[in-house]
Each structure stands twice: as structure tokens, then as C-alpha cells.
């Protein structure tokens, strides 16, 4: 009797700049049978990213690039991605803006998670802005990356209630917890047939 051999997982690189808690949740998700992705590479622009530690823990290739020379860095990244046959990039707290030429080469294959209900509050300091504007809700968004900052097609969003006593940091914490659930959900949504 023939055995069901399952499907080939999509080779994925996760780009980070800092703590890497979304990276951790994506790695955990990638280990599940139902996950369509396998994480093959961690890319960072910052040698001090705490998230790089997950490379060691989970035995995933780590690559660090100096974005002070962005054109060179992106060329090198593209080479590495090609070498490892990467087909999907997940930006997870990656705080550099990729060039149009880079995005074009991976068009439709780059996802990002952003800590606001886009199109509200693109860019930085999203929690400060939501509180300052006395919004009732903020949240997080997973979207495709296009050449305009935080503007690509939205895949999925999660609302989070803002309480009167919330500060940017308490709100950030609540939203981050939801991000960890939302990113895997977005990936399942895109790749479920
Ligand atoms: C997350 O809140 C993510 O949405 C945000 O940075 C944090 C990274 O946390 N990303 C952006 O602001 C991108 N514009 P993490 O390193 O613990 O995953």
C-alpha cells in the first residue's frame, strides 16, 4: 500500500532586527505537521538581535548583513536566499526598508507583520499614535510587502481593545501576544488550498 508522503514545505527565511518573539512563534508553528513552511534561514541587520539566539537553539542558519551598505547587503542576501532555495520571506520585526529592486525580485513572496490595524498608523510608534488619538481599538496586521511602506495587500488582522489605563508599552505587550497567533494564521490562510 502506498503511503501518503505529505507535501514539501515552503523554504522560508525570517528577517529580524530585535527580540525575535515572532520568529520564535513562527519556528514553533513551522514544526507542526499542518504548517506549510519550514524555516531554513534567519536574516538580521543587527548582530545584537536577541532573536539570533533562536538560530542556535533550533539549529537554523543565521546570516547577518550590514545595512549601512544596503545595496551590497541586499545582493548578498539574494545570493544566500538563492543558495538555500528560499521561496518565502517573513519579515518579523525587521526594521529596515527593503529596496524596490529587492522587493521586485521576491514579488508576492514577502510577508510582514505590523503592530497596527493598517492602513492606520504605518511606520513607527503605532501604539503611541493609537493611544494619543483615543482609538477604541488597535491591533496587528499581516500583509504582503509591496514597494510602498506597510501598504501591500492585507491578509489578516486582529483587533485589540485599548483600555483607558493602557500605556504604549502595555498595549504593545497585548498586541505582540496576538501577533504570535496571527502570523501563523496568515500563513495557513495563504497556503491552504
Ligand atoms: C513586533 O511588534 C512587530 O509587529 C514590530 O516589531 C515588533 C517585533 O517584535 N514590527 C514593526 O514595527 C515593523 N514595522 P519581535 O522582535 O519580538 O518579533
mmCIF file of C-alpha atoms and ligand atoms in Angstrom:
data_model
loop_
_atom_site.group_PDB
_atom_site.id
_atom_site.type_symbol
_atom_site.label_atom_id
_atom_site.label_comp_id
_atom_site.label_asym_id
_atom_site.label_seq_id
_atom_site.Cartn_x
_atom_site.Cartn_y
_atom_site.Cartn_z
ATOM 1 C CA UNK A 1 0.000 0.000 0.000
ATOM 2 C CA UNK A 2 1.338 3.402 -0.945
ATOM 3 C CA UNK A 3 1.996 5.725 1.948
ATOM 4 C CA UNK A 4 0.956 9.321 1.892
ATOM 5 C CA UNK A 5 4.266 11.148 1.838
ATOM 6 C CA UNK A 6 2.828 14.570 2.626
ATOM 7 C CA UNK A 7 3.771 17.809 0.959
ATOM 8 C CA UNK A 8 7.030 19.626 0.579
ATOM 9 C CA UNK A 9 7.238 22.570 2.938
ATOM 10 C CA UNK A 10 7.968 26.030 1.589
ATOM 11 C CA UNK A 11 11.523 27.041 2.392
ATOM 12 C CA UNK A 12 11.253 30.241 4.386
ATOM 13 C CA UNK A 13 13.635 32.916 5.670
ATOM 14 C CA UNK A 14 12.628 35.106 8.611
ATOM 15 C CA UNK A 15 14.109 38.612 8.777
ATOM 16 C CA UNK A 16 14.511 40.173 12.228
ATOM 17 C CA UNK A 17 16.166 43.168 13.877
ATOM 18 C CA UNK A 18 15.493 42.664 17.596
ATOM 19 C CA UNK A 19 13.905 40.347 20.139
ATOM 20 C CA UNK A 20 12.546 37.831 17.678
ATOM 21 C CA UNK A 21 9.453 36.740 19.588
ATOM 22 C CA UNK A 22 7.529 36.487 16.305
ATOM 23 C CA UNK A 23 10.429 34.472 14.900
ATOM 24 C CA UNK A 24 10.101 32.076 17.840
ATOM 25 C CA UNK A 25 6.380 31.648 17.295
ATOM 26 C CA UNK A 26 6.946 31.048 13.566
ATOM 27 C CA UNK A 27 9.610 28.440 14.298
ATOM 28 C CA UNK A 28 7.256 26.623 16.678
ATOM 29 C CA UNK A 29 4.487 26.785 14.103
ATOM 30 C CA UNK A 30 6.803 25.534 11.341
ATOM 31 C CA UNK A 31 7.434 22.327 13.314
ATOM 32 C CA UNK A 32 3.734 21.393 13.245
ATOM 33 C CA UNK A 33 2.619 18.856 10.687
ATOM 34 C CA UNK A 34 -0.058 21.235 9.404
ATOM 35 C CA UNK A 35 2.464 24.011 8.763
ATOM 36 C CA UNK A 36 3.172 24.674 5.079
ATOM 37 C CA UNK A 37 6.539 26.305 5.847
ATOM 38 C CA UNK A 38 9.936 25.221 7.086
ATOM 39 C CA UNK A 39 12.278 27.879 8.380
ATOM 40 C CA UNK A 40 15.673 27.490 6.800
ATOM 41 C CA UNK A 41 17.322 30.822 7.495
ATOM 42 C CA UNK A 42 17.284 33.754 9.905
ATOM 43 C CA UNK A 43 18.439 37.070 8.471
ATOM 44 C CA UNK A 44 19.280 40.086 10.595
ATOM 45 C CA UNK A 45 20.676 43.541 10.026
ATOM 46 C CA UNK A 46 21.738 43.673 13.660
ATOM 47 C CA UNK A 47 24.391 41.485 15.187
ATOM 48 C CA UNK A 48 22.917 42.257 18.623
ATOM 49 C CA UNK A 49 19.411 40.952 17.791
ATOM 50 C CA UNK A 50 18.379 38.779 20.716
ATOM 51 C CA UNK A 51 16.370 36.692 18.269
ATOM 52 C CA UNK A 52 19.561 35.374 16.685
ATOM 53 C CA UNK A 53 19.807 33.037 19.687
ATOM 54 C CA UNK A 54 16.943 31.010 18.210
ATOM 55 C CA UNK A 55 19.262 30.083 15.360
ATOM 56 C CA UNK A 56 21.431 28.202 17.804
ATOM 57 C CA UNK A 57 18.558 26.722 19.795
ATOM 58 C CA UNK A 58 16.708 25.416 16.755
ATOM 59 C CA UNK A 59 19.746 24.825 14.521
ATOM 60 C CA UNK A 60 18.738 27.278 11.823
ATOM 61 C CA UNK A 61 21.276 29.091 9.630
ATOM 62 C CA UNK A 62 21.843 32.703 10.737
ATOM 63 C CA UNK A 63 23.029 35.427 8.399
ATOM 64 C CA UNK A 64 23.878 38.947 9.476
ATOM 65 C CA UNK A 65 24.224 41.753 6.954
ATOM 66 C CA UNK A 66 25.421 45.310 7.335
ATOM 67 C CA UNK A 67 22.704 47.591 6.020
ATOM 68 C CA UNK A 68 24.985 50.618 6.137
ATOM 69 C CA UNK A 69 25.847 49.336 2.675
ATOM 70 C CA UNK A 70 22.327 48.341 1.735
ATOM 71 C CA UNK A 71 22.884 47.623 -1.956
ATOM 72 C CA UNK A 72 25.744 45.239 -1.176
ATOM 73 C CA UNK A 73 23.831 43.703 1.738
ATOM 74 C CA UNK A 74 20.772 43.011 -0.409
ATOM 75 C CA UNK A 75 22.902 41.478 -3.170
ATOM 76 C CA UNK A 76 24.493 39.141 -0.651
ATOM 77 C CA UNK A 77 21.134 38.276 0.890
ATOM 78 C CA UNK A 78 19.688 37.419 -2.518
ATOM 79 C CA UNK A 79 22.639 35.120 -3.175
ATOM 80 C CA UNK A 80 22.152 33.343 0.131
ATOM 81 C CA UNK A 81 18.412 33.015 -0.408
ATOM 82 C CA UNK A 82 19.011 31.515 -3.828
ATOM 83 C CA UNK A 83 21.629 29.128 -2.470
ATOM 84 C CA UNK A 84 19.184 27.855 0.142
ATOM 85 C CA UNK A 85 16.276 27.764 -2.350
ATOM 86 C CA UNK A 86 14.217 30.118 -0.193
ATOM 87 C CA UNK A 87 10.775 30.795 -1.620
ATOM 88 C CA UNK A 88 9.158 32.871 1.117
ATOM 89 C CA UNK A 89 10.380 35.745 3.287
ATOM 90 C CA UNK A 90 8.633 36.614 6.548
ATOM 91 C CA UNK A 91 9.573 39.998 7.934
ATOM 92 C CA UNK A 92 9.163 39.789 11.708
ATOM 93 C CA UNK A 93 10.240 42.955 13.437
ATOM 94 C CA UNK A 94 12.683 43.747 10.623
ATOM 95 C CA UNK A 95 13.283 47.459 10.976
ATOM 96 C CA UNK A 96 14.949 48.195 7.627
ATOM 97 C CA UNK A 97 13.111 49.173 4.483
ATOM 98 C CA UNK A 98 13.996 46.819 1.649
ATOM 99 C CA UNK A 99 14.721 48.412 -1.735
ATOM 100 C CA UNK A 100 12.199 48.282 -4.553
ATOM 101 C CA UNK A 101 14.572 46.189 -6.597
ATOM 102 C CA UNK A 102 14.836 43.592 -3.805
ATOM 103 C CA UNK A 103 11.073 43.512 -3.301
ATOM 104 C CA UNK A 104 10.541 43.159 -7.046
ATOM 105 C CA UNK A 105 12.792 40.092 -7.177
ATOM 106 C CA UNK A 106 10.672 38.390 -4.489
ATOM 107 C CA UNK A 107 7.379 39.893 -5.569
ATOM 108 C CA UNK A 108 4.387 38.264 -3.900
ATOM 109 C CA UNK A 109 6.682 36.168 -1.706
ATOM 110 C CA UNK A 110 7.366 38.626 1.126
ATOM 111 C CA UNK A 111 5.083 38.954 4.155
ATOM 112 C CA UNK A 112 5.243 41.444 7.006
ATOM 113 C CA UNK A 113 3.619 41.767 10.405
ATOM 114 C CA UNK A 114 2.816 45.270 11.561
ATOM 115 C CA UNK A 115 1.589 46.366 15.000
ATOM 116 C CA UNK A 116 -1.465 48.375 13.957
ATOM 117 C CA UNK A 117 -4.732 47.995 12.095
ATOM 118 C CA UNK A 118 -3.418 49.066 8.708
ATOM 119 C CA UNK A 119 -3.949 51.305 6.810
ATOM 120 C CA UNK A 120 -3.907 53.174 10.137
ATOM 121 C CA UNK A 121 -0.500 54.031 11.536
ATOM 122 C CA UNK A 122 2.085 52.948 9.026
ATOM 123 C CA UNK A 123 5.706 53.220 10.134
ATOM 124 C CA UNK A 124 6.879 53.605 13.710
ATOM 125 C CA UNK A 125 5.335 54.391 17.144
ATOM 126 C CA UNK A 126 1.995 52.823 16.284
ATOM 127 C CA UNK A 127 0.919 52.281 19.900
ATOM 128 C CA UNK A 128 1.680 55.872 20.897
ATOM 129 C CA UNK A 129 -0.369 57.104 17.948
ATOM 130 C CA UNK A 130 -3.382 54.865 18.690
ATOM 131 C CA UNK A 131 -3.471 55.953 22.348
ATOM 132 C CA UNK A 132 -2.927 59.619 21.525
ATOM 133 C CA UNK A 133 -5.847 59.516 19.081
ATOM 134 C CA UNK A 134 -8.019 57.897 21.757
ATOM 135 C CA UNK A 135 -8.795 54.957 19.472
ATOM 136 C CA UNK A 136 -11.054 52.315 20.937
ATOM 137 C CA UNK A 137 -9.125 49.529 19.208
ATOM 138 C CA UNK A 138 -5.692 48.889 17.820
ATOM 139 C CA UNK A 139 -4.275 45.564 16.707
ATOM 140 C CA UNK A 140 -1.996 43.911 14.217
ATOM 141 C CA UNK A 141 -1.912 43.142 10.519
ATOM 142 C CA UNK A 142 -0.159 40.612 8.318
ATOM 143 C CA UNK A 143 0.217 41.824 4.752
ATOM 144 C CA UNK A 144 2.094 41.216 1.523
ATOM 145 C CA UNK A 145 5.011 43.568 1.041
ATOM 146 C CA UNK A 146 4.978 45.886 -1.935
ATOM 147 C CA UNK A 147 7.172 48.864 -2.772
ATOM 148 C CA UNK A 148 5.230 51.246 -0.506
ATOM 149 C CA UNK A 149 5.831 51.068 3.242
ATOM 150 C CA UNK A 150 3.213 48.972 5.095
ATOM 151 C CA UNK A 151 0.840 49.243 2.139
ATOM 152 C CA UNK A 152 0.650 45.830 0.484
ATOM 153 C CA UNK A 153 -2.469 43.689 0.315
ATOM 154 C CA UNK A 154 -3.796 42.804 3.753
ATOM 155 C CA UNK A 155 -4.033 39.087 4.517
ATOM 156 C CA UNK A 156 -5.463 39.125 8.033
ATOM 157 C CA UNK A 157 -5.916 41.445 11.023
ATOM 158 C CA UNK A 158 -6.668 41.108 14.719
ATOM 159 C CA UNK A 159 -8.307 43.846 16.760
ATOM 160 C CA UNK A 160 -7.196 44.527 20.328
ATOM 161 C CA UNK A 161 -9.212 46.703 22.702
ATOM 162 C CA UNK A 162 -7.430 49.736 24.123
ATOM 163 C CA UNK A 163 -8.245 50.240 27.785
ATOM 164 C CA UNK A 164 -8.162 53.638 29.471
ATOM 165 C CA UNK A 165 -5.238 52.589 31.613
ATOM 166 C CA UNK A 166 -3.182 51.267 28.672
ATOM 167 C CA UNK A 167 0.214 52.813 28.004
ATOM 168 C CA UNK A 168 2.151 52.278 24.760
ATOM 169 C CA UNK A 169 4.087 49.545 26.487
ATOM 170 C CA UNK A 170 1.085 47.624 27.931
ATOM 171 C CA UNK A 171 -0.659 47.906 24.578
ATOM 172 C CA UNK A 172 2.460 46.711 22.740
ATOM 173 C CA UNK A 173 2.559 43.650 25.001
ATOM 174 C CA UNK A 174 -1.092 42.780 24.388
ATOM 175 C CA UNK A 175 -0.741 43.230 20.649
ATOM 176 C CA UNK A 176 2.500 41.243 20.476
ATOM 177 C CA UNK A 177 0.747 38.267 22.097
ATOM 178 C CA UNK A 178 -1.856 38.435 19.317
ATOM 179 C CA UNK A 179 0.853 38.776 16.647
ATOM 180 C CA UNK A 180 2.220 35.393 17.698
ATOM 181 C CA UNK A 181 -1.137 33.826 16.862
ATOM 182 C CA UNK A 182 -1.869 35.931 13.785
ATOM 183 C CA UNK A 183 1.289 35.302 11.723
ATOM 184 C CA UNK A 184 0.833 31.506 11.593
ATOM 185 C CA UNK A 185 -2.886 32.044 10.841
ATOM 186 C CA UNK A 186 -1.988 34.297 7.908
ATOM 187 C CA UNK A 187 0.385 31.695 6.506
ATOM 188 C CA UNK A 188 -2.241 28.975 6.792
ATOM 189 C CA UNK A 189 -4.745 31.266 5.100
ATOM 190 C CA UNK A 190 -2.473 31.951 2.123
ATOM 191 C CA UNK A 191 -1.328 28.414 1.563
ATOM 192 C CA UNK A 192 -4.461 26.408 2.342
ATOM 193 C CA UNK A 193 -5.831 25.123 -0.899
HETATM 194 C C1 LIG B 1 6.524 43.454 16.588
HETATM 195 O O1 LIG B 1 5.559 44.132 17.335
HETATM 196 C C2 LIG B 1 6.331 43.749 15.115
HETATM 197 O O2 LIG B 1 4.996 43.853 14.718
HETATM 198 C C3 LIG B 1 7.030 45.083 15.000
HETATM 199 O O3 LIG B 1 8.176 44.949 15.806
HETATM 200 C C4 LIG B 1 7.916 44.033 16.855
HETATM 201 C C5 LIG B 1 8.992 42.975 16.824
HETATM 202 O O4 LIG B 1 8.908 42.109 17.929
HETATM 203 N N1 LIG B 1 7.346 45.358 13.643
HETATM 204 C C6 LIG B 1 7.373 46.590 13.143
HETATM 205 O O5 LIG B 1 7.135 47.579 13.800
HETATM 206 C C7 LIG B 1 7.741 46.671 11.678
HETATM 207 N N2 LIG B 1 7.382 47.906 11.144
HETATM 208 P P1 LIG B 1 9.678 40.734 17.930
HETATM 209 O O6 LIG B 1 11.127 41.032 17.532
HETATM 210 O O7 LIG B 1 9.602 40.276 19.365
HETATM 211 O O8 LIG B 1 9.015 39.792 16.980
#
